[in-house]
CSV table of C-alpha atoms in Angstrom, one decimal:
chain,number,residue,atom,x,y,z
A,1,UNK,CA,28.8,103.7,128.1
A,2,UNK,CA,27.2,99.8,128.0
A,3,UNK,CA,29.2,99.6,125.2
A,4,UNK,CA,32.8,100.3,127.0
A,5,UNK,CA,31.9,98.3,130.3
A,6,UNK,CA,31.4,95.3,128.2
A,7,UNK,CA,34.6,95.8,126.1
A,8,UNK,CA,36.3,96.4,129.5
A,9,UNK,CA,35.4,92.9,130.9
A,10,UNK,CA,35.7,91.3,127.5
A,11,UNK,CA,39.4,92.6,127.4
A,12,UNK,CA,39.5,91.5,131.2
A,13,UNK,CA,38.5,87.9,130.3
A,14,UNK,CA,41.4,87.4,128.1
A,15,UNK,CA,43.8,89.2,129.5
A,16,UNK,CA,43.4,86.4,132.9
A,17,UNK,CA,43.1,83.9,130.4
A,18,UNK,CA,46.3,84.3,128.0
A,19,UNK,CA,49.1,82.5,129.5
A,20,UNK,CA,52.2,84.1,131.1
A,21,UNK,CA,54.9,84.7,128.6
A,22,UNK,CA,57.3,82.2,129.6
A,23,UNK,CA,54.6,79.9,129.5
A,24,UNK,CA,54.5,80.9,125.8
A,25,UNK,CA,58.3,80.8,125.0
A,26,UNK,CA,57.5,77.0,126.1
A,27,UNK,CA,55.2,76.6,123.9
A,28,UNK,CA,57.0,77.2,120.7
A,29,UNK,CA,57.3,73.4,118.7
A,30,UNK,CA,61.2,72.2,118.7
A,31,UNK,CA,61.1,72.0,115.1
A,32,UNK,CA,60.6,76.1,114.8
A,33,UNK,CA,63.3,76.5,117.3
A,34,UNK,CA,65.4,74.0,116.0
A,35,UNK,CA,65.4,75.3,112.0
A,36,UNK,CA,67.3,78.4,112.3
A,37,UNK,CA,70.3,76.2,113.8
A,38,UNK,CA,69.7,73.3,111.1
A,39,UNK,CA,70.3,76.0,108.3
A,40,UNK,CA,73.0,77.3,109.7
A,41,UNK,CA,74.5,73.5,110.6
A,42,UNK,CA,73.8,72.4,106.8
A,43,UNK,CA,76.9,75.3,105.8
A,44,UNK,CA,78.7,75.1,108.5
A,45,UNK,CA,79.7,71.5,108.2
A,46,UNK,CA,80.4,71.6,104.3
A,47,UNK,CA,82.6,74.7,105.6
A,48,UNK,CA,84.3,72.5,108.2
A,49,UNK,CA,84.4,69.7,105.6
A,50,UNK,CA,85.8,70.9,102.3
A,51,UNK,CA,87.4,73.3,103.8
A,52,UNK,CA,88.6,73.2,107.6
A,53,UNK,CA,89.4,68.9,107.6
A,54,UNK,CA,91.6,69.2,104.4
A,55,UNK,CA,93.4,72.5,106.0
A,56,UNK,CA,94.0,70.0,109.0
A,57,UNK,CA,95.7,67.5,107.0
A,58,UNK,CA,97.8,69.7,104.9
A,59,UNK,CA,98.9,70.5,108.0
A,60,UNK,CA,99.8,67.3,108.9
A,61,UNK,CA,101.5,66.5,106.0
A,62,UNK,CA,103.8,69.5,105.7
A,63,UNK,CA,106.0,67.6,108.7
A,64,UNK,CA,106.0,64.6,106.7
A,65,UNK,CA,108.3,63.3,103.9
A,66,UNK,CA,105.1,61.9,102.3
A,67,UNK,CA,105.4,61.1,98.3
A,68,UNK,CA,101.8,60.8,97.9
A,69,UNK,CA,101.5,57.4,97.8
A,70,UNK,CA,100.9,54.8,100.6
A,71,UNK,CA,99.9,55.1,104.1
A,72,UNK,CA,101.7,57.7,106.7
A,73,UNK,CA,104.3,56.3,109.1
A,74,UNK,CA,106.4,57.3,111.8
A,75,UNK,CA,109.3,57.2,109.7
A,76,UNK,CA,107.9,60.0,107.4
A,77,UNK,CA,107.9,62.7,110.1
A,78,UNK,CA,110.6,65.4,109.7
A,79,UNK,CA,109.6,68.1,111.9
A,80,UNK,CA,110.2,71.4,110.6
A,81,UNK,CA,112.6,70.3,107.9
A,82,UNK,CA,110.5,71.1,105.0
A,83,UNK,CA,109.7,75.0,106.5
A,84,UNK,CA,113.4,75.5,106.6
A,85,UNK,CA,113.9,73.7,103.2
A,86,UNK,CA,111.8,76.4,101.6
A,87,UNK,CA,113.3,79.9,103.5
A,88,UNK,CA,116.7,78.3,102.5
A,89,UNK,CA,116.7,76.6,98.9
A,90,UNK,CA,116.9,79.1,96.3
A,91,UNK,CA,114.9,77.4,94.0
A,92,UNK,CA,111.9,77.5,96.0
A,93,UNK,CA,112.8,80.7,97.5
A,94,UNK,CA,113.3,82.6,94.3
A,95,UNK,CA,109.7,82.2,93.1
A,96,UNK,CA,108.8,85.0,95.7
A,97,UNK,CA,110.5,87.3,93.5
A,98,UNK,CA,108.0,86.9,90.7
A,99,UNK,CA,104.9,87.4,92.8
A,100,UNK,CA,106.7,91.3,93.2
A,101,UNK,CA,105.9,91.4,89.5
A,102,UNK,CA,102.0,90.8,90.0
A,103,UNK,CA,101.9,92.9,93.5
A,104,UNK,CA,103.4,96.2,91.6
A,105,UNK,CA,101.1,95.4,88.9
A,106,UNK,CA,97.9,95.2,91.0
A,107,UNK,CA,98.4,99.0,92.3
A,108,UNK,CA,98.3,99.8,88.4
A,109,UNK,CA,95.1,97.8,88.2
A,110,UNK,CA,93.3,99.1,91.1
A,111,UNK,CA,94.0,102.4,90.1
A,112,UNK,CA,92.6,102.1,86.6
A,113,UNK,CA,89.4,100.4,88.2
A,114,UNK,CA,89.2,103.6,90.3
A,115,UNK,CA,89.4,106.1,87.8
A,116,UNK,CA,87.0,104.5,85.6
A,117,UNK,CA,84.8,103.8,88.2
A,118,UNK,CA,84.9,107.2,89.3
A,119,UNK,CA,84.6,108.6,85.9
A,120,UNK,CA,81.6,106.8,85.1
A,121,UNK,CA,79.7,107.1,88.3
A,122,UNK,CA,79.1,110.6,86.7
A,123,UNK,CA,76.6,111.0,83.9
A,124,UNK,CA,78.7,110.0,81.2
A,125,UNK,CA,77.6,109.5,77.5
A,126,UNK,CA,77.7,105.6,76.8
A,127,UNK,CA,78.4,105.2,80.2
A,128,UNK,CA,76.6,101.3,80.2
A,129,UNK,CA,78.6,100.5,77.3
A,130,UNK,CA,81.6,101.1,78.9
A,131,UNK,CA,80.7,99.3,82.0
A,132,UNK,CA,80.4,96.3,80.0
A,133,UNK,CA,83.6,97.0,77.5
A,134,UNK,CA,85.3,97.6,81.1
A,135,UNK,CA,83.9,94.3,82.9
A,136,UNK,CA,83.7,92.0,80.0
A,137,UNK,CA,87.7,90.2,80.2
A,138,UNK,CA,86.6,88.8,83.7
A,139,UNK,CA,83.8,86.8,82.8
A,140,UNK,CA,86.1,85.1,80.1
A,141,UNK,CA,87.8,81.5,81.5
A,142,UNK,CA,91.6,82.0,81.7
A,143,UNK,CA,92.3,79.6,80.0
A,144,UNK,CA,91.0,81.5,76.8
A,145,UNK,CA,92.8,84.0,78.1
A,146,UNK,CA,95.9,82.3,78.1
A,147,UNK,CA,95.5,81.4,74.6
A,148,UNK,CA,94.6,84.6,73.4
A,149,UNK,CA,97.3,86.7,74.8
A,150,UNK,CA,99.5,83.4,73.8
A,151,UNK,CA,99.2,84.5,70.3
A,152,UNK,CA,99.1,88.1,70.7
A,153,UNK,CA,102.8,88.5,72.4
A,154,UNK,CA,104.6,85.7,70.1
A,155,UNK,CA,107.3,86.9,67.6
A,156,UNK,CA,105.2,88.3,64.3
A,157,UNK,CA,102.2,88.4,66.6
A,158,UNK,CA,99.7,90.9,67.2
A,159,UNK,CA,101.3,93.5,69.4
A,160,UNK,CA,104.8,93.3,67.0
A,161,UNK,CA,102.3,94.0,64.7
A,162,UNK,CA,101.0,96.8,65.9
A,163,UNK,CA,103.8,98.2,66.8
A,164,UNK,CA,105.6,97.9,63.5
A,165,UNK,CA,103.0,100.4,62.5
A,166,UNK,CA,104.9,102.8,64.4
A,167,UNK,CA,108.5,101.9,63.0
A,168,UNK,CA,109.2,100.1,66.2
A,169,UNK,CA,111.1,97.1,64.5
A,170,UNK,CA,113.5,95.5,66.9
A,171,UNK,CA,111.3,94.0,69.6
A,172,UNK,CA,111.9,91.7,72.3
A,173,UNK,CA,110.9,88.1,72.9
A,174,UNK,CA,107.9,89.1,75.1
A,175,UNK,CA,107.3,85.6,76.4
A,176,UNK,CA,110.8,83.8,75.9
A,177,UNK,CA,113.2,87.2,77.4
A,178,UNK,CA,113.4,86.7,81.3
A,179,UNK,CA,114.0,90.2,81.3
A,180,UNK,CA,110.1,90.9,80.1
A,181,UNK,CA,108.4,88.1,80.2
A,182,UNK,CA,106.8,88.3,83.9
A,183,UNK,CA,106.1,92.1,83.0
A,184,UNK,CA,104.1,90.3,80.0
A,185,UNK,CA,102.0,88.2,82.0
A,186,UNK,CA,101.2,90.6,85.1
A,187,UNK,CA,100.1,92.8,82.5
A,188,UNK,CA,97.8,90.2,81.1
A,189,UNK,CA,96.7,89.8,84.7
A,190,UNK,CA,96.3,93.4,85.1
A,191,UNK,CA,93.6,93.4,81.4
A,192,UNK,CA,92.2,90.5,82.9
A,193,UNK,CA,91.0,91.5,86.8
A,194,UNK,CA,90.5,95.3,86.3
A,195,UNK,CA,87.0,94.6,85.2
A,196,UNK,CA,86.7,92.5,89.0
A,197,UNK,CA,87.7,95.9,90.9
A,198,UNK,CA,85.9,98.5,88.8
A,199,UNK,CA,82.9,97.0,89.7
A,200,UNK,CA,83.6,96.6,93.0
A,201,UNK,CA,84.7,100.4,93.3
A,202,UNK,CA,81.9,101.6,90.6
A,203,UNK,CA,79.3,99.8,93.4
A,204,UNK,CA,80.4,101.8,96.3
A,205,UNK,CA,80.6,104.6,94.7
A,206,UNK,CA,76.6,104.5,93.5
A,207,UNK,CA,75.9,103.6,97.3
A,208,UNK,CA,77.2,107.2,98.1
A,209,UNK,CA,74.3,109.5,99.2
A,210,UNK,CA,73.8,111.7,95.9
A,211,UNK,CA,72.6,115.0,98.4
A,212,UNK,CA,76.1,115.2,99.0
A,213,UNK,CA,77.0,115.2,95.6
A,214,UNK,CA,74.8,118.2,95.1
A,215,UNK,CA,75.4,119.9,98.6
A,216,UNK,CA,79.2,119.3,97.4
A,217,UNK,CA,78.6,121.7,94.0
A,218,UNK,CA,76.5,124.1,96.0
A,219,UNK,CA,79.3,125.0,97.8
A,220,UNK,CA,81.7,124.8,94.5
A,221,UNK,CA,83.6,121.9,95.0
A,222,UNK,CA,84.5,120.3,92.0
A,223,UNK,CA,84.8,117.1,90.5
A,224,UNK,CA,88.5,116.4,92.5
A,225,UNK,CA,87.4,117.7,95.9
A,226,UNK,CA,84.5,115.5,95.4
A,227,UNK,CA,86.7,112.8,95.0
A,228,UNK,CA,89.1,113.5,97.4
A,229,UNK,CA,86.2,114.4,100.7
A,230,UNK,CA,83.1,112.2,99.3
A,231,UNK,CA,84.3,109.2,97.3
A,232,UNK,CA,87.5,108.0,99.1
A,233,UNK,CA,86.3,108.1,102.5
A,234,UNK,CA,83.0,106.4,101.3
A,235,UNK,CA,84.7,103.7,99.6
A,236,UNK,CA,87.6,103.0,102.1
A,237,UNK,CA,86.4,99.7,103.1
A,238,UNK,CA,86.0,98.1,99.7
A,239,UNK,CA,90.1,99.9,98.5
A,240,UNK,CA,91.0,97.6,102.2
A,241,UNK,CA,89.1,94.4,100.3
A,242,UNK,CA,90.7,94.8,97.2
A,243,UNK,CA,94.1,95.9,98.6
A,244,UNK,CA,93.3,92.0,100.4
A,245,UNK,CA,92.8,90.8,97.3
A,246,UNK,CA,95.6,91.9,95.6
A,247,UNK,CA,98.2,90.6,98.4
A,248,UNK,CA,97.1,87.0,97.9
A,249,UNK,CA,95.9,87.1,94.4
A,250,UNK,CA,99.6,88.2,93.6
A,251,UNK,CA,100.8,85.1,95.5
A,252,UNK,CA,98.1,82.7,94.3
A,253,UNK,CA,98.6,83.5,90.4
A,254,UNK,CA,98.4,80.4,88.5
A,255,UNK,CA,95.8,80.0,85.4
A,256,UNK,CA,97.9,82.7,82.9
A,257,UNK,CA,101.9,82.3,83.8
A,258,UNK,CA,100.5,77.9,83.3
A,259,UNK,CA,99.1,78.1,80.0
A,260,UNK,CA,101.7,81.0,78.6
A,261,UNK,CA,104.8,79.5,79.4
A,262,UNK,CA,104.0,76.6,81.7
A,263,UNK,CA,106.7,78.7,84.7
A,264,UNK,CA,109.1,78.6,81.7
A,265,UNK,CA,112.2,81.7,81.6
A,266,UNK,CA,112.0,82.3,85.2
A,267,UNK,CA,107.9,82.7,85.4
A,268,UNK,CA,107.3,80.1,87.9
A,269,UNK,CA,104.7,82.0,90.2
A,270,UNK,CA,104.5,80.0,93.9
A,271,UNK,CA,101.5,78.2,93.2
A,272,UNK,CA,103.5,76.9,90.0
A,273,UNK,CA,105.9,75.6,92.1
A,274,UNK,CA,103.7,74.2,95.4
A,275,UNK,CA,101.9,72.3,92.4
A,276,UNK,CA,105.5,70.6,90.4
A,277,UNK,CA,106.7,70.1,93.4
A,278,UNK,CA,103.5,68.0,94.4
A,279,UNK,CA,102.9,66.0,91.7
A,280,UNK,CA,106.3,66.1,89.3
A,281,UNK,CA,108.4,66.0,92.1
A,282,UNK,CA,106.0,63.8,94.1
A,283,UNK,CA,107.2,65.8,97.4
A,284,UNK,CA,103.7,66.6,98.7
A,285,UNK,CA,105.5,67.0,102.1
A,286,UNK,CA,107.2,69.7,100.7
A,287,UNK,CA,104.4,71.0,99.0
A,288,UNK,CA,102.4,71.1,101.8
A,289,UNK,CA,104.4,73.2,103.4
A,290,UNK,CA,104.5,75.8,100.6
A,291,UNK,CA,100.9,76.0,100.9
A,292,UNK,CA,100.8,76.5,104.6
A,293,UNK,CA,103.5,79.1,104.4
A,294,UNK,CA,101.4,81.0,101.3
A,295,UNK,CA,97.9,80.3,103.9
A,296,UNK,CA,99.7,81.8,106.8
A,297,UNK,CA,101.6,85.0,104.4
A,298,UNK,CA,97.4,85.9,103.7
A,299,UNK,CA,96.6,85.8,107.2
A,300,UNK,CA,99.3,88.2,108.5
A,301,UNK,CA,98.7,90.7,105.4
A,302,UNK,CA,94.9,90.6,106.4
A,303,UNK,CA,95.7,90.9,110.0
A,304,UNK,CA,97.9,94.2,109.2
A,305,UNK,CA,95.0,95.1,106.8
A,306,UNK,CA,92.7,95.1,109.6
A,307,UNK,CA,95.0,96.4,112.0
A,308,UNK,CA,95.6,99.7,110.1
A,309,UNK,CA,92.4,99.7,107.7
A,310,UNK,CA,89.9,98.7,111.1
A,311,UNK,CA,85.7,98.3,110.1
A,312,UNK,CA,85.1,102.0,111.0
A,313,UNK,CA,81.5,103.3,110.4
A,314,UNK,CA,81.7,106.0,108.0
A,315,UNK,CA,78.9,108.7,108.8
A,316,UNK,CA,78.7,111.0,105.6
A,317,UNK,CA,75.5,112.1,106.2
């Protein structure tokens, strides 16, 4: 009892002599309060930097006649000329036309990345040997790409090659036929970013709750109803990212159409143009307003993303 009483008053004593909690909130040093906000102001100003200031000016120059070269007058402002130069001029226009090719072919290439993802999110003999087979053409540069595919479509090349084993003798100019030559390179596209979705898929897939894998087969659902109830509706937000990413990677496609036929036989891809229009043509006014047009494209296909694919919080449990 002597015992308590004392560790009563002892508990007493510094209870009466802690300060108030405000006066402890005061108490913290600046530099403690300060070094969450410095973190955060170290990335935020490279962000506004490298990315926000030269959005800014590419603004600014898409109402200019500005060749690149020499300081910006009064005289080089044109208004809105260059926006309607770009909705009316065929040859700018037309290039839209191509990036149809690479959209169609990104539904093929997200839904190759599913089924292989889906596939071998199940035990699956090999299964890590496939992931890698599967994933391996994204880490290579495009460039090597480029070159590779280069060789393998040219007349006598690999695929004529291979497909002379099979008596198929009269085949096309895969690069130099307009009629074939974008469906060459969005399939190169499509061998070359499948690996970039299937892991995306493949990851959301193994964050899936395995009880209701096995609650699913107690109840005798197979492999498709699986699929169909537990997969999908687990991996709906990361489909919406990649649907994202196909809308302005389709648009955006530059590295493979360059090096193959340098936007030769009607494969100039947007980005093709927005670039020989800036530094062949020296029209960087123009140019700039290609870009903005492109920027502002993303933003309303993301908007209508988010407006029919909303961040809903998917309870499977």
């Amino acid at each position: 009892m002597a015992t308590t009483a004392v560790s009563e008053k002892l508990s007493e004593a510094e209870t009466e002599s802690a300060p108030p909690p405000s006066q402890r909130r005061r108490r913290r040093p600046l530099l403690t309060v300060l070094t969450p906000y410095l973190f955060v102001a170290a990335a935020v100003g490279l962000l506004l930097l490298l990315t926000y200031l030269p959005a800014i000016n590419m603004i600014g120059y898409s109402v200019t006649n500005w060749r690149g070269l020499g300081d910006i007058t009064a005289d080089n402002f044109v208004g809105l000329d260059n926006y309607v130069k770009v909705f009316t001029d065929p040859t700018v226009f037309r290039v839209f036309y191509v990036s149809l090719y690479y959209f169609a072919a990104t539904f093929l290439q997200m839904g190759l990345a599913l089924y292989f993802a889906t596939i071998l999110s199940f035990s699956t003999r090999f299964s890590n040997l496939f992931r890698g087979i599967i994933f391996f053409p994204y880490l290579l540069n495009g460039v090597a790409i480029g070159f590779v595919f280069l060789y393998f479509f040219q007349p006598g090349g690999t695929l004529d090659t291979v497909l002379g084993w099979f008596g198929v003798d009269n085949t096309p100019l895969w690069l130099g036929d307009r009629s074939v030559a974008n469906i060459s390179l969005a399939a190169t596209s499509v061998w070359r970013y499948t690996g970039l979705n299937f892991v995306l898929f493949l990851g959301a897939i193994q964050s899936i709750n395995p009880e209701l894998y096995e609650a699913a087969e107690l109840d005798g659902a197979n492999r498709w109803k699986q699929f169909r109830y537990i997969i999908m509706p687990g991996i709906r937000r990361i489909v919406g990212l990649s649907f994202i990413l196909a809308i302005s990677g389709s648009l955006s496609v530059f590295e493979i159409p360059f090096i193959m036929t340098s936007g030769a036989n009607g494969t100039t891809t947007f980005v093709i143009q927005t670039v020989q229009t800036a530094f062949n043509h020296h029209n960087v006014g123009l140019a700039s307003a290609m870009a903005v047009i492109l920027l502002v494209i993303v933003l309303v296909v993301t908007g209508i993303q988010r407006k029919f694919f909303p961040d809903e919080k998917v309870d499977l449990t």
